XYZ file of C-alpha atoms in Angstrom:
716
model
C -14.810 -25.279 -7.264
C -17.377 -23.994 -4.764
C -20.274 -22.096 -6.340
C -20.056 -18.541 -4.985
C -22.874 -17.457 -7.270
C -25.215 -19.722 -5.303
C -23.970 -18.093 -2.104
C -24.211 -14.437 -3.078
C -26.969 -14.579 -5.728
C -29.312 -17.335 -4.542
C -32.853 -17.816 -5.806
C -33.895 -19.967 -2.854
C -32.789 -19.586 0.772
C -33.435 -21.936 3.704
C -33.002 -20.666 7.275
C -32.180 -23.652 9.437
C -33.036 -22.997 13.073
C -35.413 -20.142 12.275
C -37.618 -18.876 15.109
C -40.529 -16.432 15.411
C -38.979 -14.977 18.582
C -37.605 -11.722 17.218
C -35.610 -10.935 20.363
C -33.351 -13.936 19.685
C -30.713 -14.220 16.982
C -32.601 -17.065 15.266
C -35.644 -14.819 15.054
C -33.856 -11.580 14.196
C -32.308 -13.133 11.103
C -35.553 -14.120 9.305
C -37.197 -10.913 10.511
C -34.539 -8.758 8.847
C -34.554 -10.862 5.679
C -38.299 -10.483 5.296
C -38.099 -6.682 5.647
C -36.437 -6.482 2.229
C -38.078 -7.395 -1.106
C -36.011 -10.470 -1.993
C -37.560 -11.767 -5.252
C -36.739 -15.408 -4.483
C -38.180 -17.877 -1.994
C -37.348 -18.196 1.704
C -37.900 -21.492 3.516
C -37.803 -21.444 7.339
C -36.624 -24.776 8.771
C -37.660 -25.482 12.367
C -38.348 -28.563 14.473
C -40.551 -26.640 16.914
C -42.698 -24.314 14.791
C -45.082 -24.917 11.897
C -45.083 -21.273 10.814
C -42.546 -18.478 11.185
C -43.392 -14.837 10.500
C -46.161 -15.841 8.125
C -44.163 -18.456 6.230
C -44.708 -22.225 6.379
C -41.836 -23.901 8.270
C -40.304 -27.231 7.304
C -39.059 -29.860 9.728
C -35.691 -30.438 8.045
C -33.609 -29.342 5.086
C -34.530 -32.624 3.383
C -38.235 -31.736 3.625
C -37.930 -28.449 1.716
C -39.908 -29.093 -1.498
C -37.586 -27.316 -3.955
C -33.817 -27.232 -4.518
C -32.064 -24.879 -2.091
C -29.273 -22.621 -3.327
C -28.311 -21.239 0.083
C -28.847 -22.591 3.588
C -28.314 -20.291 6.568
C -27.397 -22.276 9.695
C -28.417 -20.592 12.956
C -28.230 -23.545 15.334
C -25.897 -24.444 18.267
C -22.322 -25.264 17.288
C -22.518 -28.908 18.371
C -25.090 -29.584 15.641
C -23.418 -27.667 12.829
C -21.270 -30.436 11.359
C -24.129 -32.935 11.132
C -26.439 -30.304 9.653
C -23.794 -29.305 7.123
C -23.594 -32.951 6.083
C -27.393 -32.998 5.725
C -27.197 -29.923 3.499
C -24.622 -31.605 1.304
C -26.750 -34.725 0.924
C -29.802 -32.583 0.121
C -27.934 -30.901 -2.747
C -27.614 -27.483 -1.112
C -25.023 -25.539 -3.111
C -23.951 -22.944 -0.525
C -24.109 -22.537 3.265
C -23.788 -19.538 5.576
C -22.883 -20.395 9.190
C -23.596 -17.589 11.647
C -22.972 -19.799 14.699
C -19.838 -19.185 16.795
C -17.880 -21.591 19.004
C -15.214 -22.910 16.652
C -11.514 -22.023 16.198
C -11.975 -18.639 17.853
C -12.470 -20.273 21.252
C -9.754 -21.692 23.509
C -8.903 -25.368 23.272
C -8.679 -27.877 20.463
C -12.333 -28.914 20.193
C -13.358 -25.816 18.254
C -10.441 -26.180 15.850
C -11.315 -29.826 15.281
C -14.938 -28.967 14.480
C -13.772 -26.250 12.083
C -11.561 -28.763 10.305
C -14.593 -31.049 9.970
C -16.476 -28.212 8.292
C -13.723 -27.907 5.695
C -13.782 -31.614 4.982
C -17.579 -31.810 4.659
C -17.712 -28.719 2.437
C -14.988 -30.098 0.188
C -16.639 -33.513 -0.076
C -19.886 -31.967 -1.349
C -18.388 -29.036 -3.271
C -20.357 -26.504 -1.218
C -19.470 -22.843 -0.829
C -19.362 -22.335 2.949
C -19.157 -18.871 4.530
C -18.205 -18.712 8.222
C -18.552 -20.018 10.867
C -18.830 -17.077 13.268
C -20.052 -14.876 10.408
C -22.589 -12.088 10.763
C -23.875 -12.906 7.327
C -24.014 -10.890 4.124
C -26.115 -8.536 2.055
C -26.643 -8.257 -1.684
C -28.419 -4.999 -2.524
C -29.066 -6.002 -6.131
C -31.342 -8.832 -4.908
C -32.428 -7.128 -1.685
C -30.880 -9.946 0.339
C -30.017 -9.200 3.964
C -28.998 -12.603 5.309
C -27.753 -11.225 8.606
C -28.714 -10.329 12.147
C -26.894 -6.991 11.957
C -29.004 -4.048 13.159
C -27.531 -2.025 10.279
C -29.924 -3.926 7.987
C -32.892 -3.556 10.311
C -34.112 -0.361 8.623
C -37.007 -1.057 6.261
C -37.858 2.635 5.938
C -34.683 3.245 3.942
C -33.860 1.275 0.775
C -30.562 -0.574 0.564
C -29.514 1.613 -2.386
C -29.799 5.387 -2.927
C -32.681 5.975 -5.372
C -30.441 7.401 -8.127
C -28.254 4.287 -8.252
C -29.572 1.339 -10.218
C -26.975 -0.953 -8.689
C -24.282 -0.901 -6.033
C -20.657 -0.440 -6.927
C -18.881 -0.740 -3.542
C -18.281 -4.057 -1.798
C -17.357 -4.627 1.823
C -15.626 -7.901 2.669
C -14.688 -8.198 6.332
C -13.553 -10.874 8.751
C -15.373 -9.014 11.514
C -19.144 -9.065 11.113
C -19.920 -6.088 13.320
C -17.263 -3.911 11.680
C -18.237 -5.106 8.220
C -21.808 -3.902 8.549
C -20.657 -0.699 10.240
C -19.168 0.352 6.893
C -22.597 -0.009 5.328
C -24.262 1.847 8.186
C -21.881 4.799 7.845
C -21.736 4.792 4.074
C -25.481 4.511 3.504
C -25.922 7.815 5.363
C -23.541 9.368 2.818
C -25.465 7.897 -0.132
C -22.673 5.438 -0.967
C -24.000 2.706 -3.278
C -23.046 -0.687 -1.839
C -23.449 -3.858 -3.849
C -22.274 -6.398 -1.291
C -21.470 -6.572 2.406
C -19.947 -9.947 3.213
C -18.545 -10.995 6.573
C -16.311 -14.064 6.483
C -15.872 -14.843 10.194
C -13.435 -17.655 10.881
C -12.920 -18.398 7.172
C -13.015 -22.162 7.592
C -13.542 -22.468 3.831
C -14.045 -19.186 2.001
C -11.564 -16.391 2.619
C -11.737 -12.676 1.850
C -9.684 -13.170 -1.301
C -12.120 -15.797 -2.625
C -14.983 -13.322 -2.352
C -13.016 -10.455 -3.921
C -11.885 -12.730 -6.740
C -15.480 -13.699 -7.498
C -16.619 -10.078 -7.461
C -13.772 -8.992 -9.735
C -14.744 -11.668 -12.249
C -18.421 -10.737 -11.911
C -17.418 -7.203 -12.926
C -20.122 -5.263 -11.066
C -18.010 -3.890 -8.206
C -15.633 -0.960 -8.661
C -14.238 -0.271 -5.166
C -13.582 -2.680 -2.287
C -13.464 -2.043 1.457
C -11.611 -4.869 3.232
C -11.247 -5.541 6.951
C -8.361 -7.969 7.439
C -7.290 -9.792 10.541
C -4.936 -12.136 8.701
C -4.187 -13.626 5.294
C -4.375 -17.411 5.298
C -3.358 -17.947 1.669
C -0.581 -15.537 0.599
C -0.446 -16.827 -2.977
C -4.180 -16.201 -3.310
C -3.719 -12.703 -1.855
C -1.004 -11.907 -4.401
C -3.085 -13.165 -7.302
C -6.214 -11.252 -6.301
C -4.340 -8.050 -5.440
C -2.590 -8.231 -8.803
C -5.891 -8.755 -10.609
C -7.565 -5.848 -8.817
C -4.682 -3.479 -9.588
C -4.553 -4.462 -13.251
C -8.333 -3.991 -13.566
C -8.177 -0.606 -11.832
C -10.455 -1.680 -8.955
C -9.073 -0.007 -5.793
C -8.777 -1.995 -2.575
C -9.076 -0.030 0.671
C -8.023 -2.192 3.594
C -7.757 -2.048 7.356
C -5.262 -4.492 8.859
C -5.289 -5.478 12.503
C -2.114 -6.354 14.374
C -0.213 -3.094 14.785
C -0.129 -3.471 18.598
C 0.400 -6.463 20.876
C -3.083 -5.955 22.289
C -4.535 -6.052 18.763
C -2.729 -9.313 18.019
C -4.150 -10.869 21.192
C -7.657 -9.679 20.368
C -7.403 -10.941 16.804
C -6.324 -14.414 17.868
C -9.170 -14.679 20.361
C -11.699 -13.248 17.893
C -11.449 -15.433 14.806
C -8.493 -17.683 15.497
C -6.316 -15.590 13.167
C -2.607 -15.000 13.560
C -2.013 -11.373 12.709
C 1.366 -11.616 10.978
C 4.025 -8.946 10.751
C 2.267 -5.605 10.376
C 5.142 -3.884 8.559
C 5.232 -6.686 6.017
C 1.535 -6.239 5.343
C 2.126 -2.538 4.747
C 4.851 -3.415 2.255
C 2.468 -5.740 0.421
C -0.168 -2.992 0.395
C 2.341 -0.534 -1.089
C 3.357 -3.010 -3.763
C -0.191 -3.651 -4.930
C -1.563 -0.129 -4.490
C -3.830 -1.073 -1.591
C -4.889 1.979 0.402
C -4.508 1.576 4.155
C -7.565 2.579 6.175
C -7.317 3.846 9.721
C -11.006 4.079 10.714
C -14.375 3.022 9.362
C -15.359 6.640 8.752
C -12.170 7.339 6.836
C -12.501 4.212 4.713
C -16.056 5.101 3.747
C -14.859 8.564 2.682
C -11.983 7.032 0.724
C -14.361 4.643 -1.027
C -16.659 7.487 -2.024
C -13.775 9.560 -3.345
C -12.377 6.692 -5.433
C -15.798 5.665 -6.721
C -16.732 9.113 -8.014
C -13.301 9.814 -9.515
C -12.192 6.448 -10.934
C -12.092 7.828 -14.479
C -10.214 11.000 -13.517
C -7.676 10.092 -10.851
C -5.127 12.875 -10.199
C -2.058 12.779 -12.413
C 0.051 14.316 -9.651
C -0.043 15.868 -6.194
C -0.835 19.498 -7.137
C -4.136 20.473 -5.554
C -6.320 23.512 -6.111
C -8.557 24.659 -3.254
C -11.682 26.744 -3.810
C -13.493 28.203 -0.816
C -15.834 30.853 0.448
C -14.011 30.964 3.770
C -10.387 32.084 3.843
C -9.719 30.412 7.185
C -11.215 27.102 6.152
C -9.272 27.165 2.881
C -5.978 27.817 4.667
C -6.735 25.023 7.115
C -7.354 22.652 4.216
C -4.030 23.727 2.683
C -2.310 22.644 5.920
C -4.134 19.299 5.799
C -2.970 18.797 2.213
C 0.638 19.536 3.167
C 0.413 16.987 5.982
C -0.556 14.360 3.402
C 2.357 15.215 1.090
C 0.238 17.183 -1.378
C 1.238 20.501 -2.974
C -0.934 23.622 -3.110
C 0.834 25.728 -5.780
C 0.013 29.287 -6.741
C -2.243 29.045 -9.776
C -0.906 29.909 -13.222
C -1.413 33.451 -14.509
C -4.133 32.579 -17.030
C -6.263 30.831 -14.424
C -5.814 33.662 -11.938
C -6.867 36.242 -14.514
C -10.094 34.363 -15.187
C -10.856 33.956 -11.494
C -9.953 37.540 -10.555
C -12.703 38.851 -12.829
C -15.260 37.344 -10.434
C -13.655 38.191 -7.088
C -14.161 41.202 -4.846
C -11.023 43.178 -3.916
C -10.729 41.317 -0.639
C -10.763 37.876 -2.302
C -7.682 36.069 -3.628
C -6.978 33.814 -6.597
C -3.575 32.603 -5.457
C -4.500 29.144 -4.055
C -6.362 28.536 -1.919
C -8.799 30.573 -3.984
C -10.912 32.537 -1.538
C -14.010 33.704 -3.383
C -15.513 35.041 -0.144
C -19.238 34.843 0.525
C -19.865 37.485 -2.161
C -18.427 35.468 -5.056
C -20.085 32.304 -3.789
C -23.481 34.047 -3.910
C -22.884 35.571 -7.340
C -20.826 32.902 -9.124
C -21.575 29.774 -7.110
C -19.492 27.036 -5.576
C -19.558 24.873 -8.715
C -18.416 27.619 -11.105
C -15.584 28.718 -8.812
C -14.346 25.139 -8.371
C -14.522 24.658 -12.146
C -12.326 27.710 -12.738
C -9.761 26.354 -10.270
C -9.841 22.998 -12.071
C -9.008 24.779 -15.346
C -5.601 25.822 -14.002
C -2.833 24.000 -15.860
C -0.784 23.426 -12.705
C -3.558 21.687 -10.757
C -4.156 17.911 -10.738
C -7.255 17.876 -8.540
C -9.646 20.192 -6.707
C -10.922 20.284 -3.155
C -13.963 22.500 -2.805
C -14.399 23.883 0.716
C -18.003 24.761 1.523
C -20.716 25.044 4.146
C -23.460 22.619 3.094
C -25.717 23.266 6.061
C -28.231 25.352 4.137
C -29.929 23.676 1.219
C -31.270 26.672 -0.719
C -28.040 27.699 -2.445
C -27.170 24.161 -3.430
C -30.626 23.497 -4.824
C -30.091 26.578 -7.028
C -26.782 25.123 -8.277
C -28.105 21.575 -8.704
C -27.699 21.491 -12.480
C -24.162 22.900 -12.306
C -23.083 20.265 -9.795
C -24.559 17.432 -11.837
C -22.791 18.745 -14.950
C -19.533 19.003 -12.990
C -19.827 15.431 -11.759
C -20.416 14.198 -15.295
C -17.852 16.222 -17.242
C -15.059 17.594 -15.050
C -11.802 15.998 -16.300
C -10.028 16.333 -12.949
C -10.974 14.769 -9.613
C -12.957 16.885 -7.188
C -13.856 16.438 -3.524
C -15.910 18.637 -1.257
C -15.060 19.258 2.383
C -18.011 20.639 4.308
C -16.894 22.421 7.450
C -20.488 22.355 8.723
C -22.772 19.345 9.072
C -24.533 18.872 5.737
C -28.262 19.138 5.220
C -29.789 15.924 3.905
C -30.689 17.743 0.697
C -27.000 18.559 0.203
C -26.056 14.920 0.752
C -28.664 13.842 -1.761
C -27.526 16.436 -4.301
C -23.857 15.530 -4.088
C -24.675 11.837 -4.172
C -26.801 12.265 -7.282
C -24.095 14.401 -8.925
C -21.372 11.844 -8.204
C -19.348 14.275 -6.095
C -17.904 13.061 -2.776
C -19.070 15.143 0.197
C -16.711 14.699 3.158
C -17.162 16.264 6.597
C -13.667 15.456 7.899
C -10.918 17.779 6.623
C -8.096 15.252 7.035
C -10.120 12.567 5.275
C -10.569 14.832 2.245
C -6.830 15.519 1.994
C -6.026 11.867 2.603
C -8.455 10.791 -0.114
C -6.845 13.065 -2.719
C -3.370 11.830 -1.724
C -4.543 8.198 -1.835
C -5.957 8.604 -5.327
C -2.731 10.175 -6.587
C -0.685 7.406 -4.954
C -2.910 4.708 -6.436
C -2.650 6.093 -9.954
C 1.148 6.344 -9.686
C 1.542 2.798 -8.365
C -0.801 1.369 -10.977
C 0.920 3.102 -13.881
C 4.321 1.956 -12.610
C 3.012 -1.571 -12.048
C 1.501 -1.883 -15.520
C 4.627 -0.418 -17.111
C 6.722 -3.055 -15.349
C 5.073 -5.790 -17.393
C 5.466 -9.380 -16.251
C 7.269 -9.384 -12.901
C 8.222 -13.011 -13.302
C 11.953 -13.335 -13.926
C 13.969 -16.143 -15.412
C 16.537 -17.903 -13.277
C 19.956 -16.239 -13.410
C 22.478 -17.979 -15.720
C 24.794 -18.483 -12.719
C 22.109 -19.970 -10.501
C 23.501 -23.502 -10.665
C 26.992 -22.314 -9.712
C 25.596 -20.289 -6.824
C 23.487 -23.237 -5.669
C 26.523 -25.507 -5.654
C 28.358 -23.082 -3.369
C 25.298 -22.781 -1.116
C 24.896 -26.539 -0.889
C 28.537 -27.044 0.136
C 28.355 -24.361 2.816
C 27.045 -24.784 6.308
C 23.882 -23.323 7.802
C 25.440 -19.849 8.056
C 27.663 -18.370 5.349
C 30.075 -15.814 6.755
C 31.299 -12.920 4.664
C 33.842 -14.509 2.346
C 31.477 -17.433 1.570
C 28.431 -15.205 1.143
C 30.213 -12.785 -1.143
C 31.548 -15.612 -3.305
C 27.950 -16.706 -3.899
C 26.523 -13.209 -4.348
C 29.266 -12.119 -6.744
C 27.895 -14.628 -9.260
C 24.817 -12.359 -9.413
C 26.841 -9.187 -9.843
C 26.633 -8.318 -6.157
C 30.132 -7.135 -5.314
C 33.299 -9.089 -5.938
C 34.504 -12.458 -4.754
C 36.842 -11.485 -1.865
C 38.998 -14.555 -2.229
C 40.379 -16.639 0.639
C 40.868 -15.309 4.188
C 44.337 -15.182 5.695
C 44.966 -18.035 8.173
C 48.072 -16.470 9.711
C 49.570 -13.070 10.386
C 52.139 -13.653 7.631
C 49.382 -14.371 5.100
C 47.587 -11.223 6.229
C 50.728 -9.148 5.657
C 51.144 -10.680 2.206
C 47.537 -9.928 1.220
C 47.788 -6.385 2.549
C 50.920 -5.806 0.522
C 48.991 -6.526 -2.667
C 46.548 -3.747 -1.840
C 47.148 -0.081 -2.510
C 46.760 2.024 0.586
C 45.266 1.205 3.977
C 43.354 -2.060 4.463
C 40.594 -3.458 6.614
C 40.883 -6.760 8.491
C 37.730 -8.717 9.390
C 37.357 -11.933 11.341
C 35.600 -14.717 9.438
C 33.394 -17.089 11.406
C 29.836 -18.373 10.917
C 29.525 -18.189 14.697
C 30.275 -14.440 14.806
C 27.782 -12.753 12.465
C 28.317 -9.238 13.872
C 32.079 -8.812 13.783
C 32.381 -5.201 14.888
C 30.397 -5.909 18.065
C 33.166 -8.195 19.368
C 36.201 -6.230 18.177
C 36.598 -8.436 15.118
C 37.285 -5.571 12.697
C 40.336 -3.349 12.193
C 39.983 -0.302 9.912
C 42.543 1.850 8.099
C 45.496 -0.443 8.821
C 48.756 0.513 7.049
C 52.169 -1.147 7.207
C 53.263 -4.729 7.860
C 53.699 -4.313 11.624
C 50.259 -2.761 11.995
C 48.687 -5.534 9.919
C 50.386 -8.205 12.025
C 49.302 -6.558 15.277
C 45.737 -6.105 14.066
C 45.516 -9.718 12.954
C 46.565 -10.978 16.378
C 44.250 -8.560 18.168
C 41.044 -9.384 16.304
C 41.620 -13.162 16.329
C 42.247 -12.990 20.070
C 39.091 -10.893 20.568
C 37.012 -13.378 18.565
C 38.255 -16.381 20.534
C 37.733 -14.570 23.807
C 34.178 -13.736 22.792
C 33.384 -17.310 21.708
C 36.055 -19.917 22.524
C 34.146 -22.522 20.535
C 33.725 -20.387 17.434
C 34.753 -21.844 14.088
C 37.400 -19.266 13.078
C 38.010 -19.417 9.314
C 40.699 -16.719 9.237
C 40.809 -12.978 8.586
C 39.682 -11.254 5.391
C 42.070 -8.540 4.196
C 40.792 -5.924 1.722
C 41.437 -2.334 0.654
C 39.477 0.257 2.627
C 36.330 1.304 0.786
C 35.890 4.939 -0.154
C 33.564 7.032 1.936
C 29.919 7.424 1.040
C 26.404 6.963 2.371
C 26.101 3.845 4.499
C 23.068 1.674 3.898
C 21.847 -1.787 4.759
C 20.295 -4.102 2.197
C 18.903 -7.481 2.978
C 16.348 -10.202 2.570
C 14.173 -11.283 5.453
C 11.648 -14.099 5.441
C 8.131 -13.265 6.547
C 6.162 -16.214 7.882
C 3.185 -15.296 5.692
C 4.553 -13.755 2.503
C 8.033 -15.268 2.265
C 11.115 -13.314 1.093
C 10.946 -9.540 1.551
C 13.535 -7.017 0.425
C 14.769 -4.602 3.110
C 16.595 -1.344 2.441
C 17.606 1.201 5.024
C 19.876 4.096 5.803
C 22.476 3.986 8.543
C 24.493 0.859 7.914
C 25.672 -0.409 11.296
C 23.462 2.235 12.955
C 20.275 1.129 11.196
C 18.783 -0.170 14.460
C 19.140 3.291 15.975
C 17.805 5.256 13.003
C 15.024 2.768 12.180
C 14.816 4.207 8.669
C 13.981 1.117 6.609
C 11.513 0.100 3.919
C 10.248 -3.314 2.819
C 9.003 -4.734 -0.474
C 8.100 -8.187 -1.759
C 10.468 -9.703 -4.298
C 11.020 -9.409 -7.178
C 11.254 -5.647 -7.584
C 11.509 -3.734 -10.852
C 13.722 -0.726 -11.458
C 10.715 1.607 -11.195
C 9.726 0.072 -7.876
C 13.266 0.460 -6.549
C 13.234 4.226 -7.140
C 9.845 4.553 -5.448
C 11.030 2.367 -2.575
C 14.123 4.471 -1.908
C 11.976 7.604 -2.015
C 10.033 6.361 1.022
C 13.106 6.490 3.266
C 12.893 9.363 5.733
C 16.497 10.266 4.920
C 16.208 9.732 1.168
C 17.517 13.240 0.450
C 20.930 12.212 1.836
C 21.403 10.264 -1.394
C 21.011 13.548 -3.295
C 24.129 14.889 -1.607
C 24.330 17.051 1.521
C 26.934 19.225 3.267
C 29.285 19.389 0.305
C 28.993 15.732 -0.697
C 27.974 14.975 -4.259
C 24.857 12.972 -5.195
C 25.089 9.258 -4.510
C 25.265 6.691 -7.298
C 21.580 5.798 -7.054
C 21.730 4.017 -10.405
C 24.319 1.566 -9.104
C 22.380 1.184 -5.869
C 19.196 0.388 -7.811
C 20.997 -2.271 -9.860
C 22.368 -3.787 -6.657
C 18.888 -3.946 -5.152
C 17.450 -5.507 -8.310
C 20.219 -8.127 -8.334
C 19.617 -8.935 -4.669
C 15.911 -9.255 -5.418
C 16.628 -11.646 -8.252
C 18.883 -13.746 -6.044
C 16.152 -13.940 -3.396
C 13.615 -15.187 -5.954
C 15.998 -17.853 -7.268
C 16.706 -19.133 -3.746
C 13.328 -18.732 -2.084
C 13.440 -22.295 -0.777
C 17.089 -22.268 0.258
C 17.717 -18.906 1.932
C 16.113 -17.547 5.114
C 18.060 -14.309 5.491
C 20.607 -12.128 3.708
C 22.328 -9.192 5.391
C 24.480 -6.768 3.387
C 25.607 -4.263 5.994
C 26.993 -1.792 5.396
C 26.615 -1.110 1.706
C 28.410 2.142 0.925
C 26.884 4.278 -1.823
C 29.625 6.367 -3.426
C 29.155 9.499 -5.499
C 27.646 9.335 -8.984
C 29.464 6.938 -11.355
C 31.607 5.541 -8.485
C 29.258 2.655 -7.732
C 28.616 0.956 -4.410
C 30.740 -1.181 -2.097
C 29.322 -4.197 -0.265
C 31.453 -4.039 2.854
C 29.991 -7.023 4.696
C 27.665 -9.898 3.867
C 25.917 -12.736 5.647
C 23.615 -15.492 4.385
C 21.550 -17.737 6.642
C 20.084 -20.840 5.036
C 16.561 -22.013 5.784
C 17.825 -25.152 7.477
C 19.926 -23.097 9.897
C 17.487 -23.597 12.754
């Protein structure tokens, strides 16, 4: 295994290609490194200079007199592979490559060189970061191995003075964006431990770095900037570990737009993957999606200061000295799915004793300027937090003037240390530096963007709920179904595409509907099958070459009587042959009409990165129009199923509307779990499953799988 400790916590660093010319990248890098009090030794390596910025320079990595933990390569790309080999032979344990010109450029030469890097690194067991990396920083050791201007600030220490060590890590594929998080967060007194930019990820990926930091145990919150995931199994393992340890991951993911996908591919050679699938993976593992660098920094601060008191629910109390600002924050909370309930009577009675007649204790609690002057922001927020029907508090304040906050300093520090519920502060004016320092020292997040504050509270509540559900689910690994071998035999005998009667025969072995039997091969057989049914029937053409039967007139609904059955049989078989004369027609399935209910679609799709994903949506045959679908990786637990269905925009339809009773959600959940289990058992065999429509009947009446299709992985 590569030694990431040598990379991130080196005692000796060699800069290969170092230069005294501080206007060039090769000179900027050693200049920035020497601005910070790294306690180890730095060795410049240069063929053209004997001294660099006051340090003796060495002609080659082999000439450095002591063992080198980390070598930073800042030389042209055509020399990188040979120099990496030299590092390996010299016993260098880790290498950072800031040079670009590899897989991110057009053509095959760059990709070939990047592959060589992998092979050389593996042969010597070196930890290699990059190429095309902007470097990294480790605040604990005052290492700034980067050319980022964000680290070119010697007048300000890497850590706020009241933090002995950093607790937030940034790991980003983009160097410039990675260090922008530090630049923004340092102004808000956020204590960073690491900033690591991975570049092209020829060897080390984001997940490798996060895994190391989780095991190291000195980082509590992670900010990730993802362009792609190269190793999905590694991603799952690390995301699982982070969630179980209670270390929140806040991630931005590129690839929502076509333009973003193009830019990503040209930037680091990444392939962006399906954005919606990434969101499903984030939901599953409690990863908070970030939409801007500023927002992610605010989210990180909120999580960091409230990790031990995450909100138990979505009920938020708002304390303010400005009625308008408090009402505006209430709107922002509603937009994020939070509740702002009227406070309980006991809490209101306590608060009312301190309010002028023109204040209000309802929620938002408007103390007005008078109560703020007499009671103080901290005391008022504490009284709101005492309400039994509040899970978290957002304090709305103007932090422009420092005098009042200096007077309350002790109260704020006590609040940060002892308040049992999470608290955030939204400042509707730009904060004075003294206010920033005070809130930072007190461990209270100070946020200047109203929507960010509401989003942070919602994200913390969401994270706690997902984590509790995840931990309660226990081991998500499931044993193979007892009927797996029977199902596999049917799959193996079938062709590339299993039409409805074949698919349902397989799925029924997993409790997914009933085996429909054999299709009718003549009108007489259809009449006979219909006669065995009570009431009207449905006739459906069966052909692996016609996956969407209703689109070609291959379905007849509500058919009653022998003559009508015969006519319908002839009509739909004729329509199928007319649509596709070469279609393999297997006959016509004849079944009783299903009872009415809520039409849904369930299915399994195969993502090129993460493999089988469960899909559930409202609308049945109209799902493409409604676009109301959700995704989740398989397997899913019963708790996850309920949460998944709750994300549907039309989820309330399942509760019963316009005179209809509530749907049988219990039966639907069992169906989804069974489908999930089937997908896990046949990960290697099945590419796609489509159950559409699935009709959800009223409570205790179950569900009906009206149509089914399975596409095997060898279909294409």
